[in-house]
Amino acid sequence: MRRISRITVAGAATASLALALSACGSTSTSGSSDSKGDKGLAIAYDVGGKGDQSFNDAAYAGLEQAKKEFGYQTADVEPTEGETDADKEQRLVSLAKQGHNPVIGVGYAYAAAVKGAAAKFPDTTFGIVDDSTINTKNVADLVFSEEQASYLAGVAAAKTSKSKVVGFVGGVDIPLIHKFQAGFAQGVKDTDPKVKVLSQYLTQTAEEGGFASPDKGKTAAEGQIEKKADVVYAAAGLSGQGVIEAAATQKVWAIGVDSDQYQQEALAKYKDSILTSAMKDVAKAVYNLAKSVEDGKPQTGIVRGDLKTGEVSLSNSNPKFADDAELQAAIKTAKEKIISGEIKVKSS
């Protein structure tokens, strides 16, 4: 059941906080006409914002599912350029004051902000995607074993490559993206030790645009393709669109990330070059947290999605990938060995 206190607070706070929210990033709200004024899930986007065809859009899909099922008002807030941890915290605080519950920071960059906001609103459930450092009773750390899906992407790349050279493009040189690189490289080498893996990070920090610069991704991929890479895997958020564009232009394969990028409308003209995508079901994680609050049993602590739970996987949308029996058999075998523990996938 919804908390009565949330409904009461929402009505009192909405008007007074509209300006505060607009100062901290653009906001969109929506709900059904019979939502009785109740406010549920709110999300604050990571760098790149809504429309990245990847990480943030997956979170939005989870929000849309919750809104449709529970019939309440939701909110989603865009980041602003050059914002501080204090700006992020104010954004989350504003959403909580309005009565939204749960409130989710999409991305590890919200760690300090979620911790601060959760301390101020102990009766509100907060979530953070891709961070496991917050040990607070009203916070759910929504994390994934990205290295496992990346290992399968490595298997796919090694089996598909004709040149025996494949590429990895990471958005930002941080531990989270190291997981993607490590799993991918291990999957490649375990499948075919003769295949060379070229790796490049676009920036050292997110503030430099590593997750939000398709031009940087395109340039990096072009450089790897010049060195004979014929499969390029990007873990770079919005920047990955540039990697996919470069692959399509040069008639080689790209492997997408986070969402099934073969199905993304913005990438439709490149989809025939998207072999598969190493997905993590951010949408499901976001929805599940909302449902746990709706059911009166909020998730808390570390909530991990992996191959066993089905929350990381490879997409099968491209028929050329799905119909390749030999490739599918190799991926199935690797998946089973990871789940059983026979294969230990590295995370760094």
Short mmCIF file of C-alpha atoms in Angstrom, two decimals:
data_model
loop_
_atom_site.label_atom_id
_atom_site.label_comp_id
_atom_site.label_asym_id
_atom_site.label_seq_id
_atom_site.Cartn_x
_atom_site.Cartn_y
_atom_site.Cartn_z
CA MET A 1 0.00 0.00 0.00
CA ARG A 2 1.07 3.61 -0.53
CA ARG A 3 2.12 5.52 2.53
CA ILE A 4 -0.45 8.12 3.64
CA SER A 5 2.35 10.43 4.75
CA ARG A 6 3.64 10.56 1.18
CA ILE A 7 0.28 11.75 -0.15
CA THR A 8 0.00 14.42 2.50
CA VAL A 9 3.49 15.74 2.00
CA ALA A 10 3.14 15.73 -1.76
CA GLY A 11 0.23 18.15 -1.81
CA ALA A 12 1.94 20.61 0.51
CA ALA A 13 5.32 20.59 -1.14
CA THR A 14 4.70 20.51 -4.88
CA ALA A 15 4.21 24.19 -5.54
CA SER A 16 6.93 25.48 -3.24
CA LEU A 17 9.56 23.18 -4.74
CA ALA A 18 8.89 23.64 -8.44
CA LEU A 19 11.45 26.41 -8.73
CA ALA A 20 14.03 24.46 -6.73
CA LEU A 21 13.73 21.53 -9.09
CA SER A 22 13.99 23.68 -12.19
CA ALA A 23 17.20 25.16 -10.81
CA CYS A 24 18.69 21.69 -10.40
CA GLY A 25 17.79 20.27 -13.81
CA SER A 26 14.81 20.02 -16.13
CA THR A 27 11.98 17.84 -14.86
CA SER A 28 9.10 15.99 -16.44
CA THR A 29 6.20 14.57 -14.47
CA SER A 30 3.35 12.39 -15.54
CA GLY A 31 0.62 10.23 -14.07
CA SER A 32 -2.83 8.84 -14.63
CA SER A 33 -5.94 10.91 -14.15
CA ASP A 34 -7.12 8.65 -11.33
CA SER A 35 -3.81 8.66 -9.46
CA LYS A 36 -5.50 10.38 -6.47
CA GLY A 37 -2.59 12.82 -6.21
CA ASP A 38 -0.25 10.04 -5.13
CA LYS A 39 3.39 10.31 -6.08
CA GLY A 40 5.60 7.33 -6.65
CA LEU A 41 8.88 6.63 -8.39
CA ALA A 42 11.21 9.47 -9.37
CA ILE A 43 14.55 9.15 -11.14
CA ALA A 44 17.43 11.56 -11.61
CA TYR A 45 19.41 10.87 -14.77
CA ASP A 46 23.13 10.34 -15.15
CA VAL A 47 25.39 12.16 -17.64
CA GLY A 48 23.86 12.00 -21.11
CA GLY A 49 20.29 12.24 -19.84
CA LYS A 50 17.18 10.79 -21.39
CA GLY A 51 17.65 9.94 -25.04
CA ASP A 52 21.04 8.26 -24.71
CA GLN A 53 19.57 5.06 -26.24
CA SER A 54 21.34 3.19 -23.46
CA PHE A 55 21.68 3.44 -19.69
CA ASN A 56 19.37 6.36 -18.88
CA ASP A 57 16.70 5.28 -21.34
CA ALA A 58 16.63 1.87 -19.68
CA ALA A 59 15.92 3.55 -16.34
CA TYR A 60 13.14 5.55 -17.96
CA ALA A 61 11.60 2.34 -19.30
CA GLY A 62 11.44 1.04 -15.74
CA LEU A 63 9.78 4.26 -14.61
CA GLU A 64 7.22 4.02 -17.41
CA GLN A 65 6.38 0.44 -16.43
CA ALA A 66 5.87 1.44 -12.80
CA LYS A 67 3.71 4.43 -13.76
CA LYS A 68 1.51 2.25 -15.97
CA GLU A 69 1.09 -0.50 -13.39
CA PHE A 70 0.67 1.55 -10.24
CA GLY A 71 -1.18 4.55 -11.68
CA TYR A 72 0.74 7.19 -9.78
CA GLN A 73 2.60 10.33 -10.70
CA THR A 74 6.26 9.94 -11.56
CA ALA A 75 9.10 12.39 -12.18
CA ASP A 76 12.35 12.23 -14.10
CA VAL A 77 14.99 14.93 -13.85
CA GLU A 78 17.83 15.77 -16.22
CA PRO A 79 21.39 16.53 -15.07
CA THR A 80 22.97 19.93 -15.62
CA GLU A 81 26.41 20.71 -16.94
CA GLY A 82 29.10 21.16 -14.32
CA GLU A 83 26.85 20.26 -11.40
CA THR A 84 28.25 19.43 -7.96
CA ASP A 85 27.38 16.72 -5.47
CA ALA A 86 25.41 19.38 -3.59
CA ASP A 87 23.35 20.06 -6.73
CA LYS A 88 22.61 16.36 -7.11
CA GLU A 89 21.63 16.06 -3.45
CA GLN A 90 19.31 19.06 -3.72
CA ARG A 91 17.65 17.41 -6.72
CA LEU A 92 16.98 14.22 -4.76
CA VAL A 93 15.88 16.15 -1.67
CA SER A 94 13.41 18.14 -3.76
CA LEU A 95 11.90 14.95 -5.18
CA ALA A 96 11.62 13.40 -1.72
CA LYS A 97 10.03 16.56 -0.29
CA GLN A 98 7.42 16.45 -3.02
CA GLY A 99 6.44 13.00 -1.80
CA HIS A 100 8.06 10.78 -4.42
CA ASN A 101 9.01 7.33 -3.18
CA PRO A 102 11.28 5.69 -4.18
CA VAL A 103 13.81 8.22 -5.46
CA ILE A 104 16.61 6.79 -7.62
CA GLY A 105 19.92 8.31 -8.67
CA VAL A 106 20.86 6.76 -12.02
CA GLY A 107 24.61 6.26 -11.93
CA TYR A 108 27.54 5.95 -9.53
CA ALA A 109 28.03 9.73 -9.57
CA TYR A 110 24.99 10.03 -7.26
CA ALA A 111 26.66 8.15 -4.38
CA ALA A 112 27.35 11.16 -2.15
CA ALA A 113 24.01 12.74 -3.04
CA VAL A 114 21.98 9.61 -2.29
CA LYS A 115 23.76 9.12 1.01
CA GLY A 116 23.04 12.72 2.04
CA ALA A 117 19.42 12.74 0.92
CA ALA A 118 18.69 9.36 2.52
CA ALA A 119 19.92 10.64 5.88
CA LYS A 120 17.52 13.59 5.65
CA PHE A 121 14.54 11.45 4.63
CA PRO A 122 14.76 8.16 6.54
CA ASP A 123 11.15 7.23 5.67
CA THR A 124 11.78 7.48 1.93
CA THR A 125 13.42 4.65 0.01
CA PHE A 126 16.32 5.72 -2.19
CA GLY A 127 18.08 3.74 -4.88
CA ILE A 128 21.32 4.15 -6.74
CA VAL A 129 22.30 2.36 -9.92
CA ASP A 130 25.87 1.09 -10.30
CA ASP A 131 27.15 1.82 -6.80
CA SER A 132 27.50 -0.55 -3.85
CA THR A 133 29.13 1.74 -1.28
CA ILE A 134 26.06 3.00 0.58
CA ASN A 135 25.20 0.94 3.63
CA THR A 136 22.04 2.65 4.85
CA LYS A 137 18.77 0.98 5.82
CA ASN A 138 16.67 3.04 3.39
CA VAL A 139 18.98 2.72 0.35
CA ALA A 140 19.02 -0.02 -2.29
CA ASP A 141 22.31 -0.38 -4.18
CA LEU A 142 21.23 -1.60 -7.63
CA VAL A 143 24.30 -3.24 -9.14
CA PHE A 144 25.05 -5.74 -11.90
CA SER A 145 27.66 -8.30 -12.88
CA GLU A 146 28.43 -6.47 -16.12
CA GLU A 147 31.61 -8.47 -16.54
CA GLN A 148 29.54 -11.63 -17.11
CA ALA A 149 27.58 -10.23 -20.06
CA SER A 150 30.80 -8.68 -21.34
CA TYR A 151 32.48 -12.11 -21.24
CA LEU A 152 29.73 -13.42 -23.52
CA ALA A 153 30.26 -10.38 -25.76
CA GLY A 154 33.92 -11.38 -25.91
CA VAL A 155 32.96 -14.89 -26.97
CA ALA A 156 30.76 -13.44 -29.70
CA ALA A 157 33.49 -11.06 -30.87
CA ALA A 158 36.18 -13.74 -31.02
CA LYS A 159 33.94 -16.17 -32.90
CA THR A 160 32.84 -13.47 -35.35
CA SER A 161 36.14 -11.71 -36.08
CA LYS A 162 37.82 -12.50 -39.39
CA SER A 163 40.83 -10.23 -38.86
CA LYS A 164 41.68 -11.63 -35.42
CA VAL A 165 41.55 -8.07 -34.03
CA VAL A 166 38.68 -6.69 -31.93
CA GLY A 167 38.22 -3.43 -30.06
CA PHE A 168 36.90 -2.17 -26.74
CA VAL A 169 35.95 1.49 -26.20
CA GLY A 170 35.29 2.55 -22.62
CA GLY A 171 33.66 5.87 -21.84
CA VAL A 172 35.57 6.78 -18.68
CA ASP A 173 38.61 5.13 -17.09
CA ILE A 174 36.93 4.03 -13.85
CA PRO A 175 36.45 0.70 -12.01
CA LEU A 176 32.87 0.31 -13.27
CA ILE A 177 33.98 0.35 -16.91
CA HIS A 178 37.02 -1.79 -16.08
CA LYS A 179 34.50 -4.56 -15.39
CA PHE A 180 33.24 -4.39 -18.96
CA GLN A 181 36.77 -4.40 -20.37
CA ALA A 182 37.99 -7.24 -18.14
CA GLY A 183 35.07 -9.53 -18.92
CA PHE A 184 35.24 -8.80 -22.63
CA ALA A 185 38.99 -9.40 -22.88
CA GLN A 186 38.70 -12.64 -20.90
CA GLY A 187 35.87 -13.90 -23.10
CA VAL A 188 37.89 -13.15 -26.22
CA LYS A 189 41.05 -14.85 -24.98
CA ASP A 190 39.27 -17.91 -23.59
CA THR A 191 37.58 -18.36 -26.96
CA ASP A 192 40.55 -17.68 -29.23
CA PRO A 193 43.95 -16.72 -27.74
CA LYS A 194 45.08 -15.56 -31.19
CA VAL A 195 42.60 -12.68 -31.24
CA LYS A 196 44.10 -9.31 -30.24
CA VAL A 197 42.05 -6.90 -28.13
CA LEU A 198 42.57 -3.16 -28.64
CA SER A 199 41.32 -1.08 -25.70
CA GLN A 200 40.82 2.66 -25.32
CA TYR A 201 39.14 4.94 -22.80
CA LEU A 202 37.72 8.23 -24.02
CA THR A 203 38.34 10.32 -20.88
CA GLN A 204 39.67 10.05 -17.36
CA THR A 205 36.59 11.66 -15.79
CA ALA A 206 32.91 11.83 -16.65
CA GLU A 207 33.10 15.63 -16.58
CA GLU A 208 35.29 15.47 -19.70
CA GLY A 209 32.43 13.95 -21.66
CA GLY A 210 33.42 10.29 -21.86
CA PHE A 211 29.82 9.15 -21.53
CA ALA A 212 28.24 11.94 -23.55
CA SER A 213 30.37 12.53 -26.67
CA PRO A 214 29.47 10.47 -29.75
CA ASP A 215 32.22 12.29 -31.67
CA LYS A 216 34.84 10.97 -29.24
CA GLY A 217 33.44 7.46 -29.56
CA LYS A 218 33.45 7.66 -33.34
CA THR A 219 37.07 8.82 -33.47
CA ALA A 220 38.21 6.07 -31.09
CA ALA A 221 36.42 3.37 -33.07
CA GLU A 222 37.80 4.66 -36.37
CA GLY A 223 41.30 4.38 -34.93
CA GLN A 224 40.73 0.78 -33.89
CA ILE A 225 39.17 -0.11 -37.23
CA GLU A 226 42.24 1.34 -38.98
CA LYS A 227 44.24 -1.17 -36.94
CA LYS A 228 42.10 -3.98 -38.41
CA ALA A 229 39.50 -4.35 -35.66
CA ASP A 230 36.38 -5.83 -37.25
CA VAL A 231 34.29 -6.07 -34.07
CA VAL A 232 34.16 -3.12 -31.65
CA TYR A 233 32.43 -3.24 -28.26
CA ALA A 234 31.52 0.06 -26.60
CA ALA A 235 30.75 0.62 -22.92
CA ALA A 236 30.43 4.37 -23.18
CA GLY A 237 26.84 5.52 -22.75
CA LEU A 238 25.83 8.11 -25.33
CA SER A 239 29.37 8.08 -26.75
CA GLY A 240 28.72 4.52 -27.89
CA GLN A 241 26.47 5.87 -30.64
CA GLY A 242 29.58 7.22 -32.34
CA VAL A 243 31.23 3.81 -32.08
CA ILE A 244 28.22 2.19 -33.72
CA GLU A 245 28.16 4.82 -36.46
CA ALA A 246 31.85 4.26 -37.21
CA ALA A 247 31.36 0.50 -37.36
CA ALA A 248 28.43 0.84 -39.74
CA THR A 249 30.32 3.27 -41.98
CA GLN A 250 33.35 0.98 -42.15
CA LYS A 251 31.25 -2.17 -42.63
CA VAL A 252 32.41 -3.93 -39.46
CA TRP A 253 30.50 -5.16 -36.42
CA ALA A 254 29.59 -3.19 -33.32
CA ILE A 255 28.46 -4.63 -30.00
CA GLY A 256 26.11 -2.40 -28.05
CA VAL A 257 25.71 -2.05 -24.31
CA ASP A 258 23.14 -1.76 -21.50
CA SER A 259 20.02 -1.77 -23.72
CA ASP A 260 19.24 -3.78 -26.85
CA GLN A 261 20.66 -1.17 -29.20
CA TYR A 262 19.55 -3.08 -32.30
CA GLN A 263 16.01 -2.07 -31.29
CA GLN A 264 16.72 1.61 -30.62
CA GLU A 265 14.93 3.93 -33.04
CA ALA A 266 17.75 6.48 -33.03
CA LEU A 267 20.16 3.78 -34.21
CA ALA A 268 17.83 2.15 -36.74
CA LYS A 269 19.94 3.09 -39.76
CA TYR A 270 22.94 1.35 -38.19
CA LYS A 271 21.19 -1.69 -36.76
CA ASP A 272 22.42 -4.15 -39.38
CA SER A 273 25.93 -3.51 -38.04
CA ILE A 274 24.97 -4.17 -34.40
CA LEU A 275 25.85 -7.81 -33.82
CA THR A 276 24.40 -7.96 -30.31
CA SER A 277 24.31 -5.91 -27.10
CA ALA A 278 25.64 -6.79 -23.66
CA MET A 279 22.59 -5.85 -21.68
CA LYS A 280 21.95 -5.14 -18.04
CA ASP A 281 18.33 -4.80 -17.11
CA VAL A 282 18.32 -1.39 -15.47
CA ALA A 283 14.64 -1.12 -16.32
CA LYS A 284 13.84 -4.24 -14.31
CA ALA A 285 15.94 -3.09 -11.36
CA VAL A 286 14.22 0.31 -11.31
CA TYR A 287 10.78 -1.25 -11.62
CA ASN A 288 11.48 -3.88 -8.96
CA LEU A 289 12.51 -1.23 -6.44
CA ALA A 290 9.32 0.70 -7.14
CA LYS A 291 7.26 -2.47 -6.75
CA SER A 292 8.95 -3.33 -3.46
CA VAL A 293 7.94 0.06 -2.09
CA GLU A 294 4.43 -0.35 -3.46
CA ASP A 295 4.19 -3.75 -1.74
CA GLY A 296 5.34 -2.28 1.56
CA LYS A 297 8.57 -4.29 1.60
CA PRO A 298 11.22 -1.91 0.24
CA GLN A 299 14.43 -3.45 -1.08
CA THR A 300 17.55 -2.40 0.80
CA GLY A 301 21.25 -3.11 0.72
CA ILE A 302 23.00 -4.57 -2.31
CA VAL A 303 20.59 -5.86 -4.97
CA ARG A 304 22.62 -7.60 -7.68
CA GLY A 305 21.60 -8.69 -11.15
CA ASP A 306 23.67 -11.30 -12.98
CA LEU A 307 23.43 -14.08 -15.56
CA LYS A 308 21.74 -16.39 -13.06
CA THR A 309 18.96 -13.90 -12.29
CA GLY A 310 18.65 -13.01 -15.96
CA GLU A 311 19.39 -9.34 -15.40
CA VAL A 312 22.51 -9.37 -17.55
CA SER A 313 22.48 -11.06 -20.96
CA LEU A 314 23.21 -10.77 -24.66
CA SER A 315 20.46 -9.60 -27.02
CA ASN A 316 19.32 -11.84 -29.87
CA SER A 317 17.51 -9.25 -31.98
CA ASN A 318 19.85 -9.38 -34.96
CA PRO A 319 18.86 -12.49 -36.98
CA LYS A 320 22.41 -12.94 -38.25
CA PHE A 321 23.50 -13.35 -34.64
CA ALA A 322 20.49 -15.32 -33.40
CA ASP A 323 20.57 -17.77 -36.32
CA ASP A 324 24.29 -18.57 -36.08
CA ALA A 325 24.06 -22.01 -34.48
CA GLU A 326 27.78 -22.40 -33.81
CA LEU A 327 28.02 -18.98 -32.20
CA GLN A 328 24.91 -19.52 -30.10
CA ALA A 329 26.23 -22.88 -28.89
CA ALA A 330 29.51 -21.30 -27.79
CA ILE A 331 27.67 -18.54 -25.92
CA LYS A 332 25.31 -21.04 -24.26
CA THR A 333 28.24 -23.16 -23.07
CA ALA A 334 30.06 -20.13 -21.68
CA LYS A 335 26.92 -18.90 -19.93
CA GLU A 336 26.33 -22.26 -18.27
CA LYS A 337 29.93 -22.42 -17.07
CA ILE A 338 29.74 -18.91 -15.61
CA ILE A 339 26.51 -19.68 -13.76
CA SER A 340 27.90 -22.95 -12.41
CA GLY A 341 31.10 -21.26 -11.27
CA GLU A 342 33.34 -23.24 -13.59
CA ILE A 343 34.34 -19.97 -15.25
CA LYS A 344 35.30 -17.17 -12.86
CA VAL A 345 34.95 -13.90 -14.72
CA LYS A 346 37.39 -11.14 -13.80
CA SER A 347 36.06 -7.73 -12.85
CA SER A 348 39.31 -5.81 -13.21
#
